[in-house]
Short mmCIF file of C-alpha atoms in Angstrom, two decimals:
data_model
loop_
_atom_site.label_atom_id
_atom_site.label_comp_id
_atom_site.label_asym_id
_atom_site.label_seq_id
_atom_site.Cartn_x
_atom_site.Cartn_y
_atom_site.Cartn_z
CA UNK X 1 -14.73 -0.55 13.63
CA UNK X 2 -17.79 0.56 11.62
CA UNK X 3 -18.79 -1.26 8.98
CA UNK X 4 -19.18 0.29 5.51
CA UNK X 5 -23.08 0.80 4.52
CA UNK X 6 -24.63 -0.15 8.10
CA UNK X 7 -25.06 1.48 11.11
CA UNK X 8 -23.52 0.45 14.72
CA UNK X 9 -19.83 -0.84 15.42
CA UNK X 10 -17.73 -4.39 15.23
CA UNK X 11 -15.51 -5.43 17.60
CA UNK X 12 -12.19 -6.74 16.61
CA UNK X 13 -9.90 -9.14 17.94
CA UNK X 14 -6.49 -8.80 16.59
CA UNK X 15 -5.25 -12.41 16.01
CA UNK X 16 -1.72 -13.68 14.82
CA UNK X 17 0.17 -11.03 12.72
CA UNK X 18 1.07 -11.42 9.42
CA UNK X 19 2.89 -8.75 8.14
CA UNK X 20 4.63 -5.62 9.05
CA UNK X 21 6.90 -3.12 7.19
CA UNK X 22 8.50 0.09 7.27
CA UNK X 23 8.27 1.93 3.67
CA UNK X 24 10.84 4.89 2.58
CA UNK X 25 8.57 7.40 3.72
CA UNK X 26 7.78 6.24 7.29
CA UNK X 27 4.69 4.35 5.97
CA UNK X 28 4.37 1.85 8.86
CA UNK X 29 2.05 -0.90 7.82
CA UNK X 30 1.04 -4.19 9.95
CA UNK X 31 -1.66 -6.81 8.99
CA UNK X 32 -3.19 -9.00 11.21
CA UNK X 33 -5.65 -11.92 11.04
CA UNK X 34 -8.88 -11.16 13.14
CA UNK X 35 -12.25 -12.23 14.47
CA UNK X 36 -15.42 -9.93 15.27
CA UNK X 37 -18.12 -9.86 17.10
CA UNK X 38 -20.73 -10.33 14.43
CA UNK X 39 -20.61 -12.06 10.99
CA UNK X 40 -19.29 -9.47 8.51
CA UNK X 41 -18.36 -11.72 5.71
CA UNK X 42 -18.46 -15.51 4.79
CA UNK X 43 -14.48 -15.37 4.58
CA UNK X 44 -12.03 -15.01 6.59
CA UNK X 45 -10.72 -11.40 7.33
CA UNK X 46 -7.83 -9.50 8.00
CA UNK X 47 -7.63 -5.89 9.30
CA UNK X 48 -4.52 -3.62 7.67
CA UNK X 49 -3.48 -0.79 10.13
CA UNK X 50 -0.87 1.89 8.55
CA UNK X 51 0.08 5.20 9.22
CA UNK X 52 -1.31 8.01 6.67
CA UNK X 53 -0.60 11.55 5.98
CA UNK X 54 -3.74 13.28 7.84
CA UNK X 55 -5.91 14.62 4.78
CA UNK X 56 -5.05 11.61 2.65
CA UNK X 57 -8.34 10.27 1.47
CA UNK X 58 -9.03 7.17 3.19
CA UNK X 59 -8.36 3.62 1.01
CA UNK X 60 -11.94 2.66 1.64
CA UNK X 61 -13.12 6.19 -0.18
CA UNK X 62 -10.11 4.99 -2.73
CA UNK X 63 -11.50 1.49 -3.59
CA UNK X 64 -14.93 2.81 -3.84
CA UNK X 65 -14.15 5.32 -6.13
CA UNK X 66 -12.26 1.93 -8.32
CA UNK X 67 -14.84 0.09 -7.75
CA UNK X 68 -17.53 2.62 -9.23
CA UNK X 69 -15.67 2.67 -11.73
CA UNK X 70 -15.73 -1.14 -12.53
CA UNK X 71 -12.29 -1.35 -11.64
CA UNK X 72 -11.81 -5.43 -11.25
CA UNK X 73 -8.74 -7.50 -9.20
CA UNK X 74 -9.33 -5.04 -6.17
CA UNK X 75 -9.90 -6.25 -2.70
CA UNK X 76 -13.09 -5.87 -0.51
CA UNK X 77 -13.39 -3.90 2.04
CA UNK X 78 -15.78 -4.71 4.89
CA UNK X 79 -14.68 -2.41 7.92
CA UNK X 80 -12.85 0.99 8.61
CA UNK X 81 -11.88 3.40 11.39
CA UNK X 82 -9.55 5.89 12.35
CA UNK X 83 -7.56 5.24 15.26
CA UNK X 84 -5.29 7.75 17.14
CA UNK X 85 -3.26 10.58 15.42
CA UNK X 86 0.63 11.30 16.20
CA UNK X 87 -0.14 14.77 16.93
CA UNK X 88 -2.32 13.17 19.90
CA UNK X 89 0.97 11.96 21.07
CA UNK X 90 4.72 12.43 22.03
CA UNK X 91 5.12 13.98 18.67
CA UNK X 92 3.31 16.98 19.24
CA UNK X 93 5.04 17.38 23.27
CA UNK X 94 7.71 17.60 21.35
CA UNK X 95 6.83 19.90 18.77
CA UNK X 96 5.35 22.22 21.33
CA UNK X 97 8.32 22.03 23.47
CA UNK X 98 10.81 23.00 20.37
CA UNK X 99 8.46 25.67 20.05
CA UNK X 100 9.08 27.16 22.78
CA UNK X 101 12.64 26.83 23.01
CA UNK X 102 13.42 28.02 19.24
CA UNK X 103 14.87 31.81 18.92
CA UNK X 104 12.76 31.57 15.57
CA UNK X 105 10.07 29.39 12.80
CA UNK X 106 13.18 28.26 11.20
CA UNK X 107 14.77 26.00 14.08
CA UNK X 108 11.01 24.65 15.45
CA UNK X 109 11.18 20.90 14.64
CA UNK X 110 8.29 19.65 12.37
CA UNK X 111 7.03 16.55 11.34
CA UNK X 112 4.16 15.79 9.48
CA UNK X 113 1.20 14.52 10.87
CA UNK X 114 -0.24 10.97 10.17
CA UNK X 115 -2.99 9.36 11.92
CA UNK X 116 -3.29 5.30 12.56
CA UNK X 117 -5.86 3.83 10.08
CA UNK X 118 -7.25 0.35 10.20
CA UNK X 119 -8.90 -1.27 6.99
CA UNK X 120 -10.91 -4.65 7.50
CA UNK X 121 -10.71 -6.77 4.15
CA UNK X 122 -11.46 -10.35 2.82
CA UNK X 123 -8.23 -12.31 3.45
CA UNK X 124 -6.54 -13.21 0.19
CA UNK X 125 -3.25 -15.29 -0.24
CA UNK X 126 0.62 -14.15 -0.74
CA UNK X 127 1.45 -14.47 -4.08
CA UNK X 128 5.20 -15.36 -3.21
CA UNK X 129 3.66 -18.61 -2.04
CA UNK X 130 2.25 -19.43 -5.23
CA UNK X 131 5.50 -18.49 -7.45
CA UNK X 132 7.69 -20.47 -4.69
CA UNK X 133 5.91 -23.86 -6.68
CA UNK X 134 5.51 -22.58 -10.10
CA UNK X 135 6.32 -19.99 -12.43
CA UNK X 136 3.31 -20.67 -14.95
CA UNK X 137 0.86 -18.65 -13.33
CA UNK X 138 2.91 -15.50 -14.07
CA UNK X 139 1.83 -14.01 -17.17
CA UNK X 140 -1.39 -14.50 -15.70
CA UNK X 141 -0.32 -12.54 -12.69
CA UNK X 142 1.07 -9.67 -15.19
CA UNK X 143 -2.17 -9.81 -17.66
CA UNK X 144 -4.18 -9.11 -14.79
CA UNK X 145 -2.56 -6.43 -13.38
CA UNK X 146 -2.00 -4.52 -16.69
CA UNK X 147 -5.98 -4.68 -16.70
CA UNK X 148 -6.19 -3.46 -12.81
CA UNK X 149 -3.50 -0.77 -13.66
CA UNK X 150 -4.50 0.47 -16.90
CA UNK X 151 -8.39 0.75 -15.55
CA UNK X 152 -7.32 2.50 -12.53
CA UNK X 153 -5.54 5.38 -14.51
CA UNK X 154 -8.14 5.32 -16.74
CA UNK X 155 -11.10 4.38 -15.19
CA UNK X 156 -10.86 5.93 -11.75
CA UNK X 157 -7.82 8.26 -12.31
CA UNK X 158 -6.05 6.71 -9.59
CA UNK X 159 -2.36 5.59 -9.76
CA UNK X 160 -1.54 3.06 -7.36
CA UNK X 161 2.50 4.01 -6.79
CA UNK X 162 3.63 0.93 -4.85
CA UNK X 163 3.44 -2.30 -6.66
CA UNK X 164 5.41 -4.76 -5.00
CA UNK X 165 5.60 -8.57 -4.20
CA UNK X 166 3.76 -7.90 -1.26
CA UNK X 167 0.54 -5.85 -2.65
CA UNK X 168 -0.14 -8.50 -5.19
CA UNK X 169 -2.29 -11.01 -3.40
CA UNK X 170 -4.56 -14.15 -5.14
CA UNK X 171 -7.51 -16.24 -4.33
CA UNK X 172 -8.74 -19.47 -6.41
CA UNK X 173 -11.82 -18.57 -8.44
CA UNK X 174 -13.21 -21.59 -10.87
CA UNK X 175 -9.86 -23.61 -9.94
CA UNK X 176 -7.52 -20.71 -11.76
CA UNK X 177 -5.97 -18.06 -9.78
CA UNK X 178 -7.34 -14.25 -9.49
CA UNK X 179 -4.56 -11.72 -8.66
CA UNK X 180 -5.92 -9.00 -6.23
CA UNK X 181 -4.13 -5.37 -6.26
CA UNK X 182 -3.89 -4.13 -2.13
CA UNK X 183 -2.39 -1.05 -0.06
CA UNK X 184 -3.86 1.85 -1.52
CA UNK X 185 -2.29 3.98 1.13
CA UNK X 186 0.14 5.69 -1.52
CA UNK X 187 -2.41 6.25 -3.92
CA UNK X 188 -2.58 9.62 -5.77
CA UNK X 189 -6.02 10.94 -7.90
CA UNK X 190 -4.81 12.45 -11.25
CA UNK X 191 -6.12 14.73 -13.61
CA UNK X 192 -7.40 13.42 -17.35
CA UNK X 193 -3.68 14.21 -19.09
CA UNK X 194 -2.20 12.61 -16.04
CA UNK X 195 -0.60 15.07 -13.98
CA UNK X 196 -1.46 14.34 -9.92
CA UNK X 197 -4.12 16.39 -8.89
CA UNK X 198 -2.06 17.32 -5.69
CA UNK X 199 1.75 17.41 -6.01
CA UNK X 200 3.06 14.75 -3.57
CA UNK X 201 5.75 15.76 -1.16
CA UNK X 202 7.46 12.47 -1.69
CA UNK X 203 8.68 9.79 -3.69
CA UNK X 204 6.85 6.62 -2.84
CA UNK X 205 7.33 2.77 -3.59
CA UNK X 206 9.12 -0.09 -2.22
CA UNK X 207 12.57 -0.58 -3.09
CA UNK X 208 13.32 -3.16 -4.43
CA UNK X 209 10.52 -2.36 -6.98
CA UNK X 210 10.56 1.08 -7.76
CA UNK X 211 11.04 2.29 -11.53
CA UNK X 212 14.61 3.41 -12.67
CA UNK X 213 13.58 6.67 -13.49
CA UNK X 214 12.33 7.40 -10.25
CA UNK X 215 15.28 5.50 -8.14
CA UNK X 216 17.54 8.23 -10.41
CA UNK X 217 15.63 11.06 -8.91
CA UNK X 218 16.16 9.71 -5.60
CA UNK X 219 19.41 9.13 -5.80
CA UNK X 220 20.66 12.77 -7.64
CA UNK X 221 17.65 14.90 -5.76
CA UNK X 222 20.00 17.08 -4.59
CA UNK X 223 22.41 17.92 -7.87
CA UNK X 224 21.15 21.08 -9.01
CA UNK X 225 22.02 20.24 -11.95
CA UNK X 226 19.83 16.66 -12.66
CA UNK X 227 16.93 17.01 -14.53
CA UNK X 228 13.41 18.13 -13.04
CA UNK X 229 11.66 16.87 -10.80
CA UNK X 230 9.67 13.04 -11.89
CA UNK X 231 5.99 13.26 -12.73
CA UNK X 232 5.07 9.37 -11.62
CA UNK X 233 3.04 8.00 -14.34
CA UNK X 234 1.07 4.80 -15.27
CA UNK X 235 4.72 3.54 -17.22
CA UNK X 236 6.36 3.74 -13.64
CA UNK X 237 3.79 1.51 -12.20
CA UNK X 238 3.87 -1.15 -15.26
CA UNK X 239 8.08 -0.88 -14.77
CA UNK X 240 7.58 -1.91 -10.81
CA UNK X 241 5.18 -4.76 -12.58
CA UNK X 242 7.62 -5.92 -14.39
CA UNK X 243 10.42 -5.90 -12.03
CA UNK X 244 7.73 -8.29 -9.53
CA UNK X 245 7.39 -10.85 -12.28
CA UNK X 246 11.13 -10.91 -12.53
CA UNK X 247 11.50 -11.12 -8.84
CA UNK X 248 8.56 -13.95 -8.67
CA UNK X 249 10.61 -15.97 -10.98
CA UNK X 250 13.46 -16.54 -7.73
CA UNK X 251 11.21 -16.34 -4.86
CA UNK X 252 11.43 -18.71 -2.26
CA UNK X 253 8.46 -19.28 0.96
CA UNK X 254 9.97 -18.87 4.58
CA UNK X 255 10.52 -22.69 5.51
CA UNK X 256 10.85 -22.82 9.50
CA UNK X 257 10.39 -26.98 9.16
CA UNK X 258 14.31 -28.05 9.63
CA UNK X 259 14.14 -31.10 7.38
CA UNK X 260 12.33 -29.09 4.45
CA UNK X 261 14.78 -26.85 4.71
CA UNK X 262 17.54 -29.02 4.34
CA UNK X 263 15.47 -30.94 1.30
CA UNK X 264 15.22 -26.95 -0.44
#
């Protein structure tokens, strides 16, 4: 991977994995624990690997442009690289082949085109883990992301779109937790009034999440007679914020230990 500001490459070994998921749009997204062949950081790292619409600015060109502009609770990133696109792949044997079998454009199959991108970043800590023991450290979680959020949009003119349980992260600073906003892959740039600078092709978020508003579009997108079409805003993003802190109020860790399990 090449590491941001220097010259040369880092080897990576892909440890344990810690995450994985499959988002609405096909987003697939896996996170790993790693080591590399040279010190990078003084912390641990993970690497992030994802699938992104080719042309999507990259989330290391997105968290510099946040962190220009004094954007705080963001993560650091140390490493980046772009792997292997799908059109490098069976995808496009298959596009070609429909290609030549189709009587006309209409019946070629499509798909769009997303290449593999891995992100190396300090590793931080699920916040689920810290709820599963407490609640008080909530409205810290939400007063801290209202800051990251409202300086993003305002600051950078970047809306994040996909606030979740799992893109809210922490680390202990000064013996008090600091709340760290991650996955930038569903990012979009807006203009000053707020409109996206690029109308997106889909509606983006995690489910269990997502604003109202938007879930309504979703769900009546193809009633002609529903409303128009959802401009996501900064309100849609403080809505999923909300509906985190509500779901960090129930959460409960994984327990794999039979006897804590059975003391839960």
């Amino acid at each position: 991977m090449s590491q941001s500001g220097r010259k040369g490459t880092v080897r990576v070994i892909l440890k344990a994995p810690i995450f994985s998921q499959y988002s609405l749009v096909g987003l697939r997204t896996f996170l790993y624990d790693i080591e590399t062949s040279s010190g990078v950081a003084d912390t641990p790292l993970v690497v992030k690997m994802s699938y992104q619409v080719v042309g999507r600015m990259p989330e290391d060109k997105v968290l510099a442009i946040a962190h220009k502009a004094k954007v705080g609770h963001l993560p650091k990133a140390y490493m980046t690289r772009d792997l292997w696109k799908m059109s490098d792949g069976v995808r496009q044997i298959f596009y070609e082949r429909s290609k030549e079998l189709s009587e006309n454009e209409n019946e070629i199959a499509t798909y769009e085109d997303r290449v593999l991108r891995a992100l190396g970043y300090t590793k931080y800590l699920p916040s689920k883990n810290l709820f599963s023991k407490s609640v008080k450290f909530i409205p810290l979680m939400v007063d801290q992301m209202l800051d990251c959020l409202h300086d993003l949009r305002y600051k950078a003119h970047i809306l994040h779109r996909n606030i979740s349980c799992h893109n809210i992260m922490y680390e202990i600073r000064d013996g008090v937790p600091y709340f760290i906003l991650i996955d930038f892959d569903l990012e979009k740039l807006v203009e000053d009034d707020g409109d996206p600078s690029m109308v997106p092709k889909h509606r983006t978020g995690t489910l269990p999440f997502m604003a109202h508003e938007i879930l309504l579009e979703m769900v009546h997108k193809d009633n002609a007679d529903f409303k128009p079409k959802v401009v996501h805003r900064l309100r849609h993003d403080i809505e999923s914020l909300l509906n985190v802190s509500l779901w960090s109020t129930m959460t409960m860790p994984v327990v794999h230990d039979a006897k804590q399990k059975k003391a839960i």
